[in-house]
Amino acid sequence: MILYGGTRSPFVRRIDIWLRLQDRNFEANRMSPMGETYAALKRINPVGRIPALSIDEGENLIETTAIIDYLEESAPADRRLIPVSGADRRHCLQRIAIANSTSEKAVALLYERNRRPEEFHWHEWHDRLEDQIAGGLAYLETIVPKSGWMGGDRPDGSDVAAVCAYDFLAITNKSLLTDCPKLAALSARANELEAFRSSYPE
């Protein structure tokens, strides 16, 4: 398999970690949707977005949720990162939804505040994005354990998503991480593992 996209993206990094935690063999192609590689990326994903995953069956999968659905469906039971059914599955998916939404708002803020020329800044929108990020972080902070993992004895998909959101903010808008010590500790624990450490964003 080939994973396309750089791990500065929390969505690409999430797939990268997922593949490693499932002991998958894959090649990382750090193609960017910016600059010279955009045209090549559009041949893999017609809308030119990352992540994309070329799988052994010859298909190119796009969008994080669809890629993870394939990885979960095709993994051995003891390598799945989302419970198969019941309340445990529902709760895990809800934790993932909050973490993923926080990442989405963090990426939006990066583009709006860090990359848009200052004369075009819309400060009310920045405030809204920051409020949404704060809401996601606050919720995650209430459910992250002081030690161990939300997945129990090993990281599950919600641990992966939460760490990706936290670490992305740590390198793009660290000032927003003012009151989440349990998330900080989760990130530190996770990044001691090779699956997380090897993909820490530049």
PDB file of C-alpha atoms in Angstrom, residues 35-183:
ATOM      1  CA  GLY A  35       2.951  23.270  -5.347  1.00  0.00           C
ATOM      2  CA  GLU A  36       4.427  20.975  -7.961  1.00  0.00           C
ATOM      3  CA  THR A  37       2.899  17.703  -6.744  1.00  0.00           C
ATOM      4  CA  TYR A  38      -0.715  18.901  -6.962  1.00  0.00           C
ATOM      5  CA  ALA A  39      -1.225  17.697 -10.539  1.00  0.00           C
ATOM      6  CA  ALA A  40       0.165  14.259  -9.690  1.00  0.00           C
ATOM      7  CA  LEU A  41      -2.041  14.092  -6.604  1.00  0.00           C
ATOM      8  CA  LYS A  42      -5.135  14.806  -8.710  1.00  0.00           C
ATOM      9  CA  ARG A  43      -4.425  11.655 -10.688  1.00  0.00           C
ATOM     10  CA  ILE A  44      -4.811   9.724  -7.436  1.00  0.00           C
ATOM     11  CA  ASN A  45      -7.607  11.793  -5.893  1.00  0.00           C
ATOM     12  CA  PRO A  46      -9.590  13.860  -8.419  1.00  0.00           C
ATOM     13  CA  VAL A  47     -10.211  16.635  -5.880  1.00  0.00           C
ATOM     14  CA  GLY A  48      -6.511  16.883  -5.024  1.00  0.00           C
ATOM     15  CA  ARG A  49      -6.828  16.228  -1.287  1.00  0.00           C
ATOM     16  CA  ILE A  50      -4.862  14.173   1.203  1.00  0.00           C
ATOM     17  CA  PRO A  51      -4.797  11.550   2.571  1.00  0.00           C
ATOM     18  CA  ALA A  52      -5.137   9.010  -0.206  1.00  0.00           C
ATOM     19  CA  LEU A  53      -4.250   5.343   0.086  1.00  0.00           C
ATOM     20  CA  SER A  54      -3.445   3.023  -2.789  1.00  0.00           C
ATOM     21  CA  ILE A  55      -4.384  -0.479  -1.699  1.00  0.00           C
ATOM     22  CA  ASP A  56      -3.237  -3.873  -2.927  1.00  0.00           C
ATOM     23  CA  GLU A  57      -6.469  -4.430  -4.861  1.00  0.00           C
ATOM     24  CA  GLY A  58      -5.443  -1.593  -7.192  1.00  0.00           C
ATOM     25  CA  GLU A  59      -7.872   1.026  -5.877  1.00  0.00           C
ATOM     26  CA  ASN A  60      -7.101   4.509  -4.616  1.00  0.00           C
ATOM     27  CA  LEU A  61      -9.069   5.249  -1.445  1.00  0.00           C
ATOM     28  CA  ILE A  62      -9.715   8.844  -0.407  1.00  0.00           C
ATOM     29  CA  GLU A  63     -10.944  10.593   2.766  1.00  0.00           C
ATOM     30  CA  THR A  64      -9.929   9.532   6.246  1.00  0.00           C
ATOM     31  CA  THR A  65     -13.211   7.889   7.236  1.00  0.00           C
ATOM     32  CA  ALA A  66     -13.411   5.725   4.117  1.00  0.00           C
ATOM     33  CA  ILE A  67      -9.776   4.679   4.431  1.00  0.00           C
ATOM     34  CA  ILE A  68     -10.212   3.735   8.078  1.00  0.00           C
ATOM     35  CA  ASP A  69     -13.367   1.788   7.250  1.00  0.00           C
ATOM     36  CA  TYR A  70     -11.323  -0.317   4.812  1.00  0.00           C
ATOM     37  CA  LEU A  71      -8.482  -0.803   7.288  1.00  0.00           C
ATOM     38  CA  GLU A  72     -10.843  -1.885  10.061  1.00  0.00           C
ATOM     39  CA  GLU A  73     -12.805  -4.238   7.812  1.00  0.00           C
ATOM     40  CA  SER A  74      -9.682  -5.919   6.464  1.00  0.00           C
ATOM     41  CA  ALA A  75      -7.722  -6.159   9.736  1.00  0.00           C
ATOM     42  CA  PRO A  76      -7.567  -9.207  12.005  1.00  0.00           C
ATOM     43  CA  ALA A  77      -9.869  -8.842  15.000  1.00  0.00           C
ATOM     44  CA  ASP A  78      -6.987  -8.255  17.420  1.00  0.00           C
ATOM     45  CA  ARG A  79      -5.645  -5.375  15.293  1.00  0.00           C
ATOM     46  CA  ARG A  80      -8.834  -3.354  14.986  1.00  0.00           C
ATOM     47  CA  LEU A  81      -8.852   0.063  16.649  1.00  0.00           C
ATOM     48  CA  ILE A  82     -12.635   0.476  16.831  1.00  0.00           C
ATOM     49  CA  PRO A  83     -14.917  -1.963  18.656  1.00  0.00           C
ATOM     50  CA  VAL A  84     -17.091  -3.974  16.303  1.00  0.00           C
ATOM     51  CA  SER A  85     -20.507  -3.242  17.812  1.00  0.00           C
ATOM     52  CA  GLY A  86     -22.556  -2.004  20.737  1.00  0.00           C
ATOM     53  CA  ALA A  87     -22.043   0.870  23.145  1.00  0.00           C
ATOM     54  CA  ASP A  88     -18.252   0.535  23.073  1.00  0.00           C
ATOM     55  CA  ARG A  89     -18.247   1.116  19.311  1.00  0.00           C
ATOM     56  CA  ARG A  90     -20.657   4.046  19.570  1.00  0.00           C
ATOM     57  CA  HIS A  91     -18.641   5.713  22.331  1.00  0.00           C
ATOM     58  CA  CYS A  92     -15.360   5.238  20.471  1.00  0.00           C
ATOM     59  CA  LEU A  93     -16.832   6.735  17.297  1.00  0.00           C
ATOM     60  CA  GLN A  94     -18.146   9.726  19.255  1.00  0.00           C
ATOM     61  CA  ARG A  95     -14.711  10.349  20.770  1.00  0.00           C
ATOM     62  CA  ILE A  96     -13.209  10.128  17.285  1.00  0.00           C
ATOM     63  CA  ALA A  97     -15.844  12.561  15.975  1.00  0.00           C
ATOM     64  CA  ILE A  98     -14.952  15.179  18.601  1.00  0.00           C
ATOM     65  CA  ALA A  99     -11.215  14.790  18.019  1.00  0.00           C
ATOM     66  CA  ASN A 100     -11.589  14.855  14.240  1.00  0.00           C
ATOM     67  CA  SER A 101     -13.824  17.938  14.395  1.00  0.00           C
ATOM     68  CA  THR A 102     -11.204  19.651  16.541  1.00  0.00           C
ATOM     69  CA  SER A 103      -8.573  18.841  13.911  1.00  0.00           C
ATOM     70  CA  GLU A 104     -10.817  20.198  11.152  1.00  0.00           C
ATOM     71  CA  LYS A 105     -11.236  23.508  12.974  1.00  0.00           C
ATOM     72  CA  ALA A 106      -7.509  23.654  13.734  1.00  0.00           C
ATOM     73  CA  VAL A 107      -6.700  23.217  10.039  1.00  0.00           C
ATOM     74  CA  ALA A 108      -9.252  25.894   9.134  1.00  0.00           C
ATOM     75  CA  LEU A 109      -7.640  28.266  11.630  1.00  0.00           C
ATOM     76  CA  LEU A 110      -4.195  27.551  10.198  1.00  0.00           C
ATOM     77  CA  TYR A 111      -5.347  28.626   6.747  1.00  0.00           C
ATOM     78  CA  GLU A 112      -7.371  31.591   7.960  1.00  0.00           C
ATOM     79  CA  ARG A 113      -4.959  33.093  10.475  1.00  0.00           C
ATOM     80  CA  ASN A 114      -1.518  31.749   9.649  1.00  0.00           C
ATOM     81  CA  ARG A 115      -1.655  31.775   5.843  1.00  0.00           C
ATOM     82  CA  ARG A 116      -4.229  34.351   4.734  1.00  0.00           C
ATOM     83  CA  PRO A 117      -2.717  37.855   4.288  1.00  0.00           C
ATOM     84  CA  GLU A 118      -3.381  39.931   7.404  1.00  0.00           C
ATOM     85  CA  GLU A 119      -5.356  42.579   5.531  1.00  0.00           C
ATOM     86  CA  PHE A 120      -7.930  39.902   4.698  1.00  0.00           C
ATOM     87  CA  HIS A 121      -8.307  38.511   8.223  1.00  0.00           C
ATOM     88  CA  TRP A 122     -11.837  38.117   9.552  1.00  0.00           C
ATOM     89  CA  HIS A 123     -11.331  38.274  13.300  1.00  0.00           C
ATOM     90  CA  GLU A 124     -14.875  37.252  14.215  1.00  0.00           C
ATOM     91  CA  TRP A 125     -14.355  34.029  12.259  1.00  0.00           C
ATOM     92  CA  HIS A 126     -11.032  33.435  13.987  1.00  0.00           C
ATOM     93  CA  ASP A 127     -12.830  33.799  17.318  1.00  0.00           C
ATOM     94  CA  ARG A 128     -15.482  31.295  16.251  1.00  0.00           C
ATOM     95  CA  LEU A 129     -12.876  28.751  15.179  1.00  0.00           C
ATOM     96  CA  GLU A 130     -10.942  29.202  18.409  1.00  0.00           C
ATOM     97  CA  ASP A 131     -14.146  28.723  20.410  1.00  0.00           C
ATOM     98  CA  GLN A 132     -14.927  25.498  18.543  1.00  0.00           C
ATOM     99  CA  ILE A 133     -11.392  24.229  19.104  1.00  0.00           C
ATOM    100  CA  ALA A 134     -11.620  25.100  22.799  1.00  0.00           C
ATOM    101  CA  GLY A 135     -14.898  23.201  23.042  1.00  0.00           C
ATOM    102  CA  GLY A 136     -13.385  20.099  21.468  1.00  0.00           C
ATOM    103  CA  LEU A 137     -10.291  20.220  23.654  1.00  0.00           C
ATOM    104  CA  ALA A 138     -12.348  20.745  26.811  1.00  0.00           C
ATOM    105  CA  TYR A 139     -14.539  17.740  26.033  1.00  0.00           C
ATOM    106  CA  LEU A 140     -11.560  15.515  25.272  1.00  0.00           C
ATOM    107  CA  GLU A 141      -9.873  16.661  28.472  1.00  0.00           C
ATOM    108  CA  THR A 142     -12.855  15.360  30.481  1.00  0.00           C
ATOM    109  CA  ILE A 143     -12.673  11.865  28.981  1.00  0.00           C
ATOM    110  CA  VAL A 144      -8.941  11.248  28.601  1.00  0.00           C
ATOM    111  CA  PRO A 145      -7.619   9.006  31.401  1.00  0.00           C
ATOM    112  CA  LYS A 146      -4.818  10.272  33.636  1.00  0.00           C
ATOM    113  CA  SER A 147      -2.831   7.198  32.617  1.00  0.00           C
ATOM    114  CA  GLY A 148      -3.212   4.551  29.948  1.00  0.00           C
ATOM    115  CA  TRP A 149      -5.540   4.821  26.992  1.00  0.00           C
ATOM    116  CA  MET A 150      -9.142   5.510  26.132  1.00  0.00           C
ATOM    117  CA  GLY A 151      -8.950   2.150  24.337  1.00  0.00           C
ATOM    118  CA  GLY A 152      -8.089   0.287  27.531  1.00  0.00           C
ATOM    119  CA  ASP A 153      -4.827  -1.643  27.515  1.00  0.00           C
ATOM    120  CA  ARG A 154      -3.703  -0.210  24.160  1.00  0.00           C
ATOM    121  CA  PRO A 155      -4.471   2.863  22.042  1.00  0.00           C
ATOM    122  CA  ASP A 156      -7.706   2.771  20.071  1.00  0.00           C
ATOM    123  CA  GLY A 157      -8.880   4.971  17.233  1.00  0.00           C
ATOM    124  CA  SER A 158      -9.961   7.746  19.571  1.00  0.00           C
ATOM    125  CA  ASP A 159      -6.517   7.910  21.193  1.00  0.00           C
ATOM    126  CA  VAL A 160      -5.012   8.242  17.709  1.00  0.00           C
ATOM    127  CA  ALA A 161      -7.442  10.995  16.684  1.00  0.00           C
ATOM    128  CA  ALA A 162      -7.038  12.935  19.940  1.00  0.00           C
ATOM    129  CA  VAL A 163      -3.229  12.853  19.807  1.00  0.00           C
ATOM    130  CA  CYS A 164      -3.244  13.951  16.156  1.00  0.00           C
ATOM    131  CA  ALA A 165      -5.462  16.924  17.004  1.00  0.00           C
ATOM    132  CA  TYR A 166      -3.379  17.918  20.029  1.00  0.00           C
ATOM    133  CA  ASP A 167      -0.024  17.582  18.280  1.00  0.00           C
ATOM    134  CA  PHE A 168      -1.220  19.525  15.232  1.00  0.00           C
ATOM    135  CA  LEU A 169      -2.237  22.416  17.473  1.00  0.00           C
ATOM    136  CA  ALA A 170       1.068  22.147  19.343  1.00  0.00           C
ATOM    137  CA  ILE A 171       2.975  22.985  16.149  1.00  0.00           C
ATOM    138  CA  THR A 172       0.533  25.456  14.572  1.00  0.00           C
ATOM    139  CA  ASN A 173      -1.299  27.350  17.354  1.00  0.00           C
ATOM    140  CA  LYS A 174       0.222  26.271  20.654  1.00  0.00           C
ATOM    141  CA  SER A 175      -1.300  29.220  22.507  1.00  0.00           C
ATOM    142  CA  LEU A 176      -4.684  27.450  22.354  1.00  0.00           C
ATOM    143  CA  LEU A 177      -3.401  24.549  24.473  1.00  0.00           C
ATOM    144  CA  THR A 178      -3.712  26.370  27.774  1.00  0.00           C
ATOM    145  CA  ASP A 179      -5.725  24.015  29.977  1.00  0.00           C
ATOM    146  CA  CYS A 180      -5.456  20.403  28.876  1.00  0.00           C
ATOM    147  CA  PRO A 181      -2.839  18.618  31.015  1.00  0.00           C
ATOM    148  CA  LYS A 182      -4.393  15.172  30.504  1.00  0.00           C
ATOM    149  CA  LEU A 183      -4.289  15.597  26.734  1.00  0.00           C
TER     150      LEU A 183
END
